[in-house]
Coordinates of C-alpha atoms and ligand atoms in Angstrom, one line a residue:
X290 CA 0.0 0.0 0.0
X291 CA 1.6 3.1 -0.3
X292 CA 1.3 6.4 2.1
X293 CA -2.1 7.1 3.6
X294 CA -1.9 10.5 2.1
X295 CA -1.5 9.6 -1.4
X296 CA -5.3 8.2 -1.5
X297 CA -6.5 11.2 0.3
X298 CA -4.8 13.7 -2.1
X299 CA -6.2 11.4 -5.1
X300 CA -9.3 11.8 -3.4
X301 CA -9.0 15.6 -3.1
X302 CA -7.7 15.9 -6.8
X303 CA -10.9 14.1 -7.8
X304 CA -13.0 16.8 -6.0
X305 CA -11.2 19.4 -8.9
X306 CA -13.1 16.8 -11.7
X307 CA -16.1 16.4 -9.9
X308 CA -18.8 19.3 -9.5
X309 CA -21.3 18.5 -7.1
X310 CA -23.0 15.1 -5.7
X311 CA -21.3 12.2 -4.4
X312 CA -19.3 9.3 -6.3
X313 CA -20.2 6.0 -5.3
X314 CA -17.1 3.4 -5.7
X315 CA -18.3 -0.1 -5.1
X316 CA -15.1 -2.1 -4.7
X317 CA -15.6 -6.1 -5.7
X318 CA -16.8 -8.8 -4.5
X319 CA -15.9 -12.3 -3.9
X320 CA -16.5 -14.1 -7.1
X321 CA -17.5 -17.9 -6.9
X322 CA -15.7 -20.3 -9.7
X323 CA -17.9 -23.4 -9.4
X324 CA -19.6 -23.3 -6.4
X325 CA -20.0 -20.4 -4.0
X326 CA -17.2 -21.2 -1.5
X327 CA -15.1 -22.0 -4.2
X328 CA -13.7 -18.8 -5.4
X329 CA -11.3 -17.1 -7.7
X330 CA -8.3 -15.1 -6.5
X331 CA -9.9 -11.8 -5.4
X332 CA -8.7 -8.6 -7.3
X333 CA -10.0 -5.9 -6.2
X334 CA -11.7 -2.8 -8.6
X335 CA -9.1 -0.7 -10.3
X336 CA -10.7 2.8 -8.9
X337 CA -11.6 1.4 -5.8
X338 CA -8.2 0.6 -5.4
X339 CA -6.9 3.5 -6.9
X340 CA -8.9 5.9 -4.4
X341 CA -9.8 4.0 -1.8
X342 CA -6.1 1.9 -1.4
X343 CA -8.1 -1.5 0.8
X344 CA -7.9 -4.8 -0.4
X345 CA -10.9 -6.1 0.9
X346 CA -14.2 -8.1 -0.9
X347 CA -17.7 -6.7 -0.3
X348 CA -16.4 -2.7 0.6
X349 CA -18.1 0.2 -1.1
X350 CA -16.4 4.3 -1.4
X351 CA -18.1 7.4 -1.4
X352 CA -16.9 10.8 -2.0
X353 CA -19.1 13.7 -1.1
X354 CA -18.6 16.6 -3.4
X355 CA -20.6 18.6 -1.9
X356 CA -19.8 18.1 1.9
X357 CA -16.2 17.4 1.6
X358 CA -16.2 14.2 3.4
X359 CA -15.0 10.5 2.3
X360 CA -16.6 7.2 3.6
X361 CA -16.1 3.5 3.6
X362 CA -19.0 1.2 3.9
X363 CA -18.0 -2.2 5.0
X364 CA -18.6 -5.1 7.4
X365 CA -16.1 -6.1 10.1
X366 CA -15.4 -9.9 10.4
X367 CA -17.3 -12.0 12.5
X368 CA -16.6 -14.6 14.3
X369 CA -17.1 -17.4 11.8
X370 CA -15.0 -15.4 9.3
X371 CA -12.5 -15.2 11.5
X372 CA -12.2 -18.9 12.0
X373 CA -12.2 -19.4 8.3
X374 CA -10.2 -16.6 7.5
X375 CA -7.9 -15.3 10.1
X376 CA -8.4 -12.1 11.9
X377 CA -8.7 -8.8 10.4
X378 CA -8.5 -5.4 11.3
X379 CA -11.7 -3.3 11.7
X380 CA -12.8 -1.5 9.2
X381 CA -12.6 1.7 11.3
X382 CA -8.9 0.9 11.1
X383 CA -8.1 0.0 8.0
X384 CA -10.5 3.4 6.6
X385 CA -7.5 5.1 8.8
X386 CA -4.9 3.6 6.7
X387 CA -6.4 6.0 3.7
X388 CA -7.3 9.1 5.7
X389 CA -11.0 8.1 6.3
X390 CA -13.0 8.6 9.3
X391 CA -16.4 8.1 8.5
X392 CA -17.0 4.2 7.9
X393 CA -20.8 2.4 8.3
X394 CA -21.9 -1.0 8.1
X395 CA -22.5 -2.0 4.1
X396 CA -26.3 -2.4 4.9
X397 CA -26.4 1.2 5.6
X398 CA -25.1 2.0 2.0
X399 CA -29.0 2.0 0.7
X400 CA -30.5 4.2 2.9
X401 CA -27.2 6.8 2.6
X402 CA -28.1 6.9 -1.2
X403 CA -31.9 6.7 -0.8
X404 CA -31.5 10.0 1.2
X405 CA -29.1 11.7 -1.5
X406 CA -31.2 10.5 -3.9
X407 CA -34.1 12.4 -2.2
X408 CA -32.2 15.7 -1.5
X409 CA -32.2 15.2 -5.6
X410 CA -28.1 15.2 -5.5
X411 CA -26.5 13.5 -8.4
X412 CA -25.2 10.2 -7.7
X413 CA -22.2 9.2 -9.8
X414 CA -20.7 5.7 -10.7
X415 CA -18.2 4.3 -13.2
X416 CA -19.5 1.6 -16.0
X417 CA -20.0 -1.5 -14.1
X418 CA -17.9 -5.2 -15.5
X419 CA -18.9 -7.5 -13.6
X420 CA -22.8 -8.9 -13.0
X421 CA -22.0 -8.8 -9.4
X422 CA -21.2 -4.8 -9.4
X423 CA -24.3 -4.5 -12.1
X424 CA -26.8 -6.0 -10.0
X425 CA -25.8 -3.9 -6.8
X426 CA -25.9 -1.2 -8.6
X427 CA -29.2 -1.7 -9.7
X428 CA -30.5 -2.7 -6.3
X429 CA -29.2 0.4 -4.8
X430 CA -29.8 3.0 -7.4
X431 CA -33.0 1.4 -8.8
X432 CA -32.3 0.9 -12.5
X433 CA -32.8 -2.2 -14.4
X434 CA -29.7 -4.3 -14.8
X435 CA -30.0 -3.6 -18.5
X436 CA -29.5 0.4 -18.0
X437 CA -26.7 0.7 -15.5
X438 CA -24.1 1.1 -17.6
X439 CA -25.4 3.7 -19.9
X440 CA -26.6 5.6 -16.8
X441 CA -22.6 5.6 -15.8
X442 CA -21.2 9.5 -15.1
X443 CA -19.2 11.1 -17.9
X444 CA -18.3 13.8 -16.1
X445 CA -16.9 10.8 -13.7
X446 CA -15.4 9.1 -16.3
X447 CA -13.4 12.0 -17.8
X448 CA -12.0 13.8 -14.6
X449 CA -10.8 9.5 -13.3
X450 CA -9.2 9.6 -16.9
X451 CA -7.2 12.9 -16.0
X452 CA -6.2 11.9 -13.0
X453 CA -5.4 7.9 -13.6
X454 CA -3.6 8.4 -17.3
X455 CA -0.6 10.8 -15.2
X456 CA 1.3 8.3 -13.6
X457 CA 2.7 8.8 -10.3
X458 CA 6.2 8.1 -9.5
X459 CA 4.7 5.2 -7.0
X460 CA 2.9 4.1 -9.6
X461 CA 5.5 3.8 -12.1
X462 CA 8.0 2.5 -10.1
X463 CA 5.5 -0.3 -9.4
X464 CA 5.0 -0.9 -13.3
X465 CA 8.6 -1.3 -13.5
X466 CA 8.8 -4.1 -10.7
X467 CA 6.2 -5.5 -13.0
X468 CA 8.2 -5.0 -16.2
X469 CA 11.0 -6.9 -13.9
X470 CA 9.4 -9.9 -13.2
X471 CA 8.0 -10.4 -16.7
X472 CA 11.9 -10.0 -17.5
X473 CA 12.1 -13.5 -15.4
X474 CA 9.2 -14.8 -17.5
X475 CA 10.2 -14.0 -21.1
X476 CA 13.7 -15.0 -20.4
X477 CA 12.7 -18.6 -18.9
X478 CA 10.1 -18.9 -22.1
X479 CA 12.7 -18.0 -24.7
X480 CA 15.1 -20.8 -23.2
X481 CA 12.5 -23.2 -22.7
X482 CA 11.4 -23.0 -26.5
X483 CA 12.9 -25.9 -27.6
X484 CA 11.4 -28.7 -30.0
X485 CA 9.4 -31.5 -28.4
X486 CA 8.2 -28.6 -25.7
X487 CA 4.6 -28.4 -25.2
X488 CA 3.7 -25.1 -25.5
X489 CA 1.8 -25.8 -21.8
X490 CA 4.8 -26.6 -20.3
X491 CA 6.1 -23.0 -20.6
X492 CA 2.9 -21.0 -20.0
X493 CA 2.6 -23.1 -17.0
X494 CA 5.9 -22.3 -15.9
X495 CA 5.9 -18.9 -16.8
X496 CA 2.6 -18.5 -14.7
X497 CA 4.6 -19.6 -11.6
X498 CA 7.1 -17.1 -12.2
X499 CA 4.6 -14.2 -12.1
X500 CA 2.9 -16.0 -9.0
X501 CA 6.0 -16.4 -6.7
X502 CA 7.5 -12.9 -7.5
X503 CA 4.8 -10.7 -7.9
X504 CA 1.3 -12.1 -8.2
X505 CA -1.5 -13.1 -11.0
X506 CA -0.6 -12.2 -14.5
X507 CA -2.4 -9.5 -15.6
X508 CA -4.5 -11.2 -18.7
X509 CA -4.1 -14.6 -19.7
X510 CA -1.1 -15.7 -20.9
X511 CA -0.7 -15.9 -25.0
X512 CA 2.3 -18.4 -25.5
X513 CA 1.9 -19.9 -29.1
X514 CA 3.8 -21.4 -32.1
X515 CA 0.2 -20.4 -33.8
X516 CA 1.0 -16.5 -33.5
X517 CA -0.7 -15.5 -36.3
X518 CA -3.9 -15.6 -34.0
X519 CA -3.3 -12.3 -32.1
X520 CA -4.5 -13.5 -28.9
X521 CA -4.0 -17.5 -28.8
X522 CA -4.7 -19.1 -25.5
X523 CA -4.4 -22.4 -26.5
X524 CA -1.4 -23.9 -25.5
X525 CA -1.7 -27.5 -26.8
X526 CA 1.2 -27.8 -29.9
X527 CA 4.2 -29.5 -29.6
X528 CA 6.5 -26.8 -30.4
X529 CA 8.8 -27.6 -33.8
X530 CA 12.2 -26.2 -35.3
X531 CA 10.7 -23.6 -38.2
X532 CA 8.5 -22.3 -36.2
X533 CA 8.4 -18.6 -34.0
X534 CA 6.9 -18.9 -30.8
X535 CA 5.0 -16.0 -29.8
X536 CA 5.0 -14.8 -25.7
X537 CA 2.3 -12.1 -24.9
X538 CA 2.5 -12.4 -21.0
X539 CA 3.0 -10.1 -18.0
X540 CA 2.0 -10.0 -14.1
X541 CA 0.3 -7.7 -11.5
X542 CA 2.3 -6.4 -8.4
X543 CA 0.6 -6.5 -5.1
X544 CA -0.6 -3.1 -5.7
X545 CA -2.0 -4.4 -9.1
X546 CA 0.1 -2.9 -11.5
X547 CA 0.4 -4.4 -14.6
X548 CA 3.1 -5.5 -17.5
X549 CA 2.5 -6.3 -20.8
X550 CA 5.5 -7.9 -22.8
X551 CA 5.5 -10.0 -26.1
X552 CA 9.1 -11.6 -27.4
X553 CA 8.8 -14.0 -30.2
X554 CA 11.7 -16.4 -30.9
X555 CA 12.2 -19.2 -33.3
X556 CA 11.9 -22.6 -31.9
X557 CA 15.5 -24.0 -31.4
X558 CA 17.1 -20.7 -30.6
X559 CA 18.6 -19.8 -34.4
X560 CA 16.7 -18.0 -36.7
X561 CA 16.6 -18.9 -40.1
X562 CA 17.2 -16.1 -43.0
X563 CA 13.2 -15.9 -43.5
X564 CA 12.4 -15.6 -39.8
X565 CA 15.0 -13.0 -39.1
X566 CA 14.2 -11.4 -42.2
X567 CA 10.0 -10.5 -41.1
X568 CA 11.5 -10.5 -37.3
X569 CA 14.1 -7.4 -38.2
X570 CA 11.2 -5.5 -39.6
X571 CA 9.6 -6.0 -36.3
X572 CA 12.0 -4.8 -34.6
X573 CA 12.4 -2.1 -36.5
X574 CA 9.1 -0.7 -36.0
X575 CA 9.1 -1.4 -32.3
X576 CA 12.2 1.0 -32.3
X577 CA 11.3 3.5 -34.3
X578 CA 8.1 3.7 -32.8
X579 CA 9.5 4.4 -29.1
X580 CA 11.7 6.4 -30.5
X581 CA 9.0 8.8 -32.0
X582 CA 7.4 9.1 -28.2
X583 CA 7.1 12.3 -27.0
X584 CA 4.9 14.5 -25.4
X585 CA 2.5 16.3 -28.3
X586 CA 2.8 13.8 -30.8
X587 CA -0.4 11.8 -31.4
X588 CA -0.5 8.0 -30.8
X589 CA -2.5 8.2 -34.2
X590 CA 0.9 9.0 -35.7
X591 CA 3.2 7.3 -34.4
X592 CA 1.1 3.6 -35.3
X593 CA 1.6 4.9 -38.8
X594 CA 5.1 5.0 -38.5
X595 CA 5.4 1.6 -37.8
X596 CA 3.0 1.2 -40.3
X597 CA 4.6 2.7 -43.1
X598 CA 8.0 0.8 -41.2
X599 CA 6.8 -2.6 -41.9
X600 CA 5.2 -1.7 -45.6
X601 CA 8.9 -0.7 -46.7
X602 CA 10.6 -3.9 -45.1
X603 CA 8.2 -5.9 -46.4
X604 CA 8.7 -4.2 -49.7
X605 CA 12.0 -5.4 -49.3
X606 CA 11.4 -8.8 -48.3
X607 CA 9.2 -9.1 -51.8
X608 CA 6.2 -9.7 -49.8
X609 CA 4.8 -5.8 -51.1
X610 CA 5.0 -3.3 -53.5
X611 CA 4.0 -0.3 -55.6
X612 CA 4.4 3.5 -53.4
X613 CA 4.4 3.3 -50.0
X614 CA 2.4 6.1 -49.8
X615 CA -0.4 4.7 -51.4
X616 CA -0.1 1.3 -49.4
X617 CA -0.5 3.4 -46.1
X618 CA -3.3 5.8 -47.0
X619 CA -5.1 2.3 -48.8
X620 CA -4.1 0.7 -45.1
X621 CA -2.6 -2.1 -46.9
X622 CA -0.6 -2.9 -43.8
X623 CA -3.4 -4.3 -42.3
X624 CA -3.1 -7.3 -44.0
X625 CA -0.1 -7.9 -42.1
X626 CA -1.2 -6.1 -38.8
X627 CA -4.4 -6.1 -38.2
X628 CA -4.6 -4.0 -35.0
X629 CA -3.4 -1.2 -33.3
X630 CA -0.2 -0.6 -32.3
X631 CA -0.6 0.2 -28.5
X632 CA -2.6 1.2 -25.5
X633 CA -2.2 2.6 -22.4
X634 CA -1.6 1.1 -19.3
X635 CA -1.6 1.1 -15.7
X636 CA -3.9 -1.2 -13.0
X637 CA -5.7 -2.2 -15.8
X638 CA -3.4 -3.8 -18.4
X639 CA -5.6 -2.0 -21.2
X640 CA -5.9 0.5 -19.1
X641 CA -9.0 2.2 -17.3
X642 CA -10.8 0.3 -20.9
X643 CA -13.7 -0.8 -18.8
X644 CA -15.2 2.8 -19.3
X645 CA -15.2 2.5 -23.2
X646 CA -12.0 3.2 -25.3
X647 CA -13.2 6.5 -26.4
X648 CA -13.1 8.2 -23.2
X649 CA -9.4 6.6 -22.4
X650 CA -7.2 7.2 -25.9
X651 CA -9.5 9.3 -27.9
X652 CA -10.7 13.3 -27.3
X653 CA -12.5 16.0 -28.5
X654 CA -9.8 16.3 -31.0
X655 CA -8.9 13.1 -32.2
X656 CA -11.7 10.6 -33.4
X657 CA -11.2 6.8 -33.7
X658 CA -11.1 5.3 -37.6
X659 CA -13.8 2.9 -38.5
X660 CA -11.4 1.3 -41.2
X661 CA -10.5 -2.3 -41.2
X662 CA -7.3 -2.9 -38.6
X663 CA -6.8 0.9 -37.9
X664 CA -10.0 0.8 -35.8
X665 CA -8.4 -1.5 -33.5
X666 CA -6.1 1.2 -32.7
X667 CA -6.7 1.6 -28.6
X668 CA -5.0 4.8 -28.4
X669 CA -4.9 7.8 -30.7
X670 CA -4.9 10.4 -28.7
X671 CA -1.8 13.2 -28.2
X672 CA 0.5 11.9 -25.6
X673 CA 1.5 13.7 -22.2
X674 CA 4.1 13.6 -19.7
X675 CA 3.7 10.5 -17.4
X676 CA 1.4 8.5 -20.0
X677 CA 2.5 4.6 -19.7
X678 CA 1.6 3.0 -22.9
X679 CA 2.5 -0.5 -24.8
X680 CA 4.5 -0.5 -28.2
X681 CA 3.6 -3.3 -30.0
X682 CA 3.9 -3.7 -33.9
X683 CA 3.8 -7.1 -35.3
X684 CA 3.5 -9.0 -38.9
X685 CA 1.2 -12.1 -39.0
X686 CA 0.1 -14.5 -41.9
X687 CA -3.0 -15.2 -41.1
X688 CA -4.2 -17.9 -43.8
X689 CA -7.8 -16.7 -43.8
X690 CA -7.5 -13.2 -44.3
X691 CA -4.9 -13.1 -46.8
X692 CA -7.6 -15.7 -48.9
X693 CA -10.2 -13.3 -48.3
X694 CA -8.3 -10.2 -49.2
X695 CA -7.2 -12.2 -52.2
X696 CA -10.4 -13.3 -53.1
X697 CA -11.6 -9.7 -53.0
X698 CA -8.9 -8.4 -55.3
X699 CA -8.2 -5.9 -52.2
X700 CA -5.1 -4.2 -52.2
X701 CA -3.9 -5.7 -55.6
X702 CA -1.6 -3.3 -56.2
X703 CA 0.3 -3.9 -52.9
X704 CA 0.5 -7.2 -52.1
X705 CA 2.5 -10.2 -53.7
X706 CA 0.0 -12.5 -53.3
X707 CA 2.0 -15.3 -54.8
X708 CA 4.9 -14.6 -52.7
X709 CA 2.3 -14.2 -50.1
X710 CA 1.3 -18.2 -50.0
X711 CA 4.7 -19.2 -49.5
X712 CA 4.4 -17.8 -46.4
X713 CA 1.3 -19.6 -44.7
X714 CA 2.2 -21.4 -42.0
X715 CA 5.1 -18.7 -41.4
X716 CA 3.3 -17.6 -37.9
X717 CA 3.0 -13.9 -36.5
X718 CA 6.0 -12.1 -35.2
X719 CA 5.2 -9.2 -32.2
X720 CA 7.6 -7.4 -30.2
X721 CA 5.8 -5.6 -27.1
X722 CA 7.7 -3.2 -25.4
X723 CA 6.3 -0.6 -21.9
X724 CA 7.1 2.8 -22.4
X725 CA 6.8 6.0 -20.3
X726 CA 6.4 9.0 -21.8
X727 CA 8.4 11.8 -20.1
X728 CA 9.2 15.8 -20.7
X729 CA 11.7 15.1 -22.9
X730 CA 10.8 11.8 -24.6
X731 CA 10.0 8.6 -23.5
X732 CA 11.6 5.8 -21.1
X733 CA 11.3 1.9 -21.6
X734 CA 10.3 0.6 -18.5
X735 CA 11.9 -2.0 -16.5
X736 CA 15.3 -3.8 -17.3
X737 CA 15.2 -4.4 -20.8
X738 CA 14.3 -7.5 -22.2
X739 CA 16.2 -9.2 -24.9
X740 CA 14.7 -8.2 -28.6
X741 CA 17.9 -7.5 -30.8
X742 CA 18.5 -11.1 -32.8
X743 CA 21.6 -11.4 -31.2
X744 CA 20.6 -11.1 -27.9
X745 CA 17.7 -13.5 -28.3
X746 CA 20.1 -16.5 -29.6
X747 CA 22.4 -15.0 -26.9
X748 CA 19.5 -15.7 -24.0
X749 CA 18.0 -18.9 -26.1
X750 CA 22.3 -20.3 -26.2
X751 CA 22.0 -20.7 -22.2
X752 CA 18.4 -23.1 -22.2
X753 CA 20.0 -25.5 -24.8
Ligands
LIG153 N1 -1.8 -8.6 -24.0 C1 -2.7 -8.1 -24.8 C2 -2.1 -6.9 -25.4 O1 -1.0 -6.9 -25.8 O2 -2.7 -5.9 -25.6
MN154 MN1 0.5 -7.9 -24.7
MN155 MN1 -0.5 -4.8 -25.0

């Protein structure tokens, strides 16, 4: 946890955003897995956590706008939960810990909002994600479980955005303990890609890392021979020499900040001409891409510079043609990368995405495309000092779409289809990097992980 006064000031900064009414923060609950007292790991709500700093299932937070006052609602343990569960402090106490002195019961939560409700003060809440927090919601502000979410505040929404998209130096020096341990867990996959692995084997492994020195992973992992499917959780093949195994994995500190890595190596630990060929390009668009970051430029821009990055490699390669001008304003490149180069992040590891992408990497000024691969773009948005953001180009050939574009006759002019076929059953390649942006530029987060050819072969040389 870190100082009590750093959820207090959050708090306080929030009360800047905020006119008048009260925000209501319900934090989660205890969430069964297949039968009620078997339950997942608890994670608590991002904003919860973010302004309210407790760990604990079944607590709500509410910020008064209007009389300057913060509360917890929450239930101390009983007796029977401390048998099951160990004791814990009150929640008298652990409000405290965040600069909070008025706590209630959480069966006193209703009639708190019944009677703001009935002084006619605005009652805000962020979009709900779970069915848990939807139906609590409902019960307690009396909308049907179908209109919660599009009665969410926007005027919530935006001033959480301005506060959680500036990251801290707390926070970002808990990102980079994140970045650190996925360092452990990309290293240990690229030298545990060997053929006759099951692909399993190292996502299982992998998983332990992120348990025993930090904590969950922060999305499921993608660990894949198959990485032309962007977000493969299957982990069943045998893995094979000629093949690139893609690793799209990070973890979640105890404060729940996230990484988000992806290394792709070939399976053996040599590339091949072909494979470092497509990989190179990679790379080269993951570096000049985070080389581009600084504060002012638009996202938007910068995922066209790896765009128009990968159209003149693969140019080279034989794999496109014709002016690479035209390819990137017909967003030929989508053939090859189909989505958006980045996103930010934070708690969330697409972060704060829960309340709609629009309100998180898009504004007034900047509008998201509706094209084919570009509207997969997360973040378009002009970047500011102490943004934390994911660089991620990559090149996959995807047997489906490059029949379908084919069959089409879509971007004709571009593409070498003929070339193109020799390539099914090539993979994907994506290289995943986190990145802060600061005053003067940007920072990669973490130690760095091996990316250059060399140093992949380098790590892969000590798992043979
Ligand atoms: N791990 C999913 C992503 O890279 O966004
Ligand atoms: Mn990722
Ligand atoms: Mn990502």
């Amino acid at each position: 946890m870190f100082k009590k006064e750093v959820y207090s000031n959050r708090r306080n900064n929030l009360r800047n955003e905020v006119k008048s009414g009260i925000a209501l923060f319900l934090g989660n609950v205890d969430c069964a897995f297949n039968y009620p007292a078997n339950q997942y790991h608890f994670r608590q709500d991002s904003h919860f956590l973010y302004f309210f700093g407790l760990q604990n299932p079944g607590f709500a937070g509410v910020i008064d706008f209007d009389n300057n006052k913060d509360y917890i609602f929450g239930n101390d343990f009983d007796i029977d939960d401390i048998i099951w569960m160990g004791v814990q402090p009150k929640v008298v106490d652990l409000a405290a810990t965040v600069e909070i002195e008025n706590t209630a019961p959480f069966t006193d939560l209703a009639k708190f909002l019944a009677d703001a409700k009935s002084e006619g003060r605005e009652i805000h809440f962020l979009p709900p994600y779970r069915g848990e927090t939807t139906i609590e919601l409902s019960s307690l502000l009396g909308f049907a479980n179908a209109d919660v979410k599009a009665a969410a505040s926007v005027e919530l929404i935006k001033g959480v955005v301005k506060l959680k998209e500036i990251k801290s130096e707390e926070e970002i020096t808990e990102i980079e303990k994140a970045v650190d341990i996925a360092y452990e867990m990309h290293t240990t996959s690229m030298k545990m890609a060997m053929p006759g692995v099951v692909e399993q084997k190292i996502a299982g492994t992998i998983e332990g890392i992120s348990l025993a020195l930090g904590g969950p992973v922060s999305f499921p992992i993608i660990l894949s021979q198959d990485g032309q499917t962007l977000h493969n959780h299957n982990h069943g093949n045998t893995l094979e020499v000629g093949r690139m195994m893609v690793t799209d994995a990070g973890t979640e500190t105890q404060e729940c900040y996230s990484s988000d890595i992806t290394r792709t190596v070939p399976v053996g630990g040599k590339f091949n001409e072909r494979q470092a060929e497509i990989y190179q390009i990679v790379l080269d668009a993951n570096m000049a891409s985070i080389e581009a970051i600084k504060p002012g430029i638009k996202y938007r821009e910068i995922h066209f510079l790896a765009a128009r990055t990968i159209i003149e490699g693969l140019k080279k390669a034989g794999l496109m043609k014709g002016d690479t001008d035209a390819a990137l304003k017909a967003e030929a490149h989508t053939l090859f990368m189909p989505h958006g180069l980045g996103h930010q992040m934070g708690m969330d590891v697409h972060d704060m995405e829960g309340f709609g992408e629009d309100f998180v990497g898009y504004d007034e000024n900047t509008k998201r495309a509706t094209t084919f691969g570009t509207a997969y773009l997360r973040l378009g948005k002009e970047l500011k000092t102490g943004i934390v953001l994911t660089v991620e180009p990559g090149i996959y050939f995807i047997p489906d779409l490059i029949d379908q574009f084919r069959a089409e006759g879509k971007f004709m002019d571009f593409v070498n289809y003929d070339k193109l076929e020799t390539y099914k059953g090539f993979g994907g390649i994506r290289i995943e990097d986190d990145i802060l942006v600061t005053e003067t530029g940007y920072r990669v987060l973490g130690k760095p992980i091996p990316k250059t050819i060399e140093e992949v072969e380098a790590v892969m040389a000590e798992g043979k």
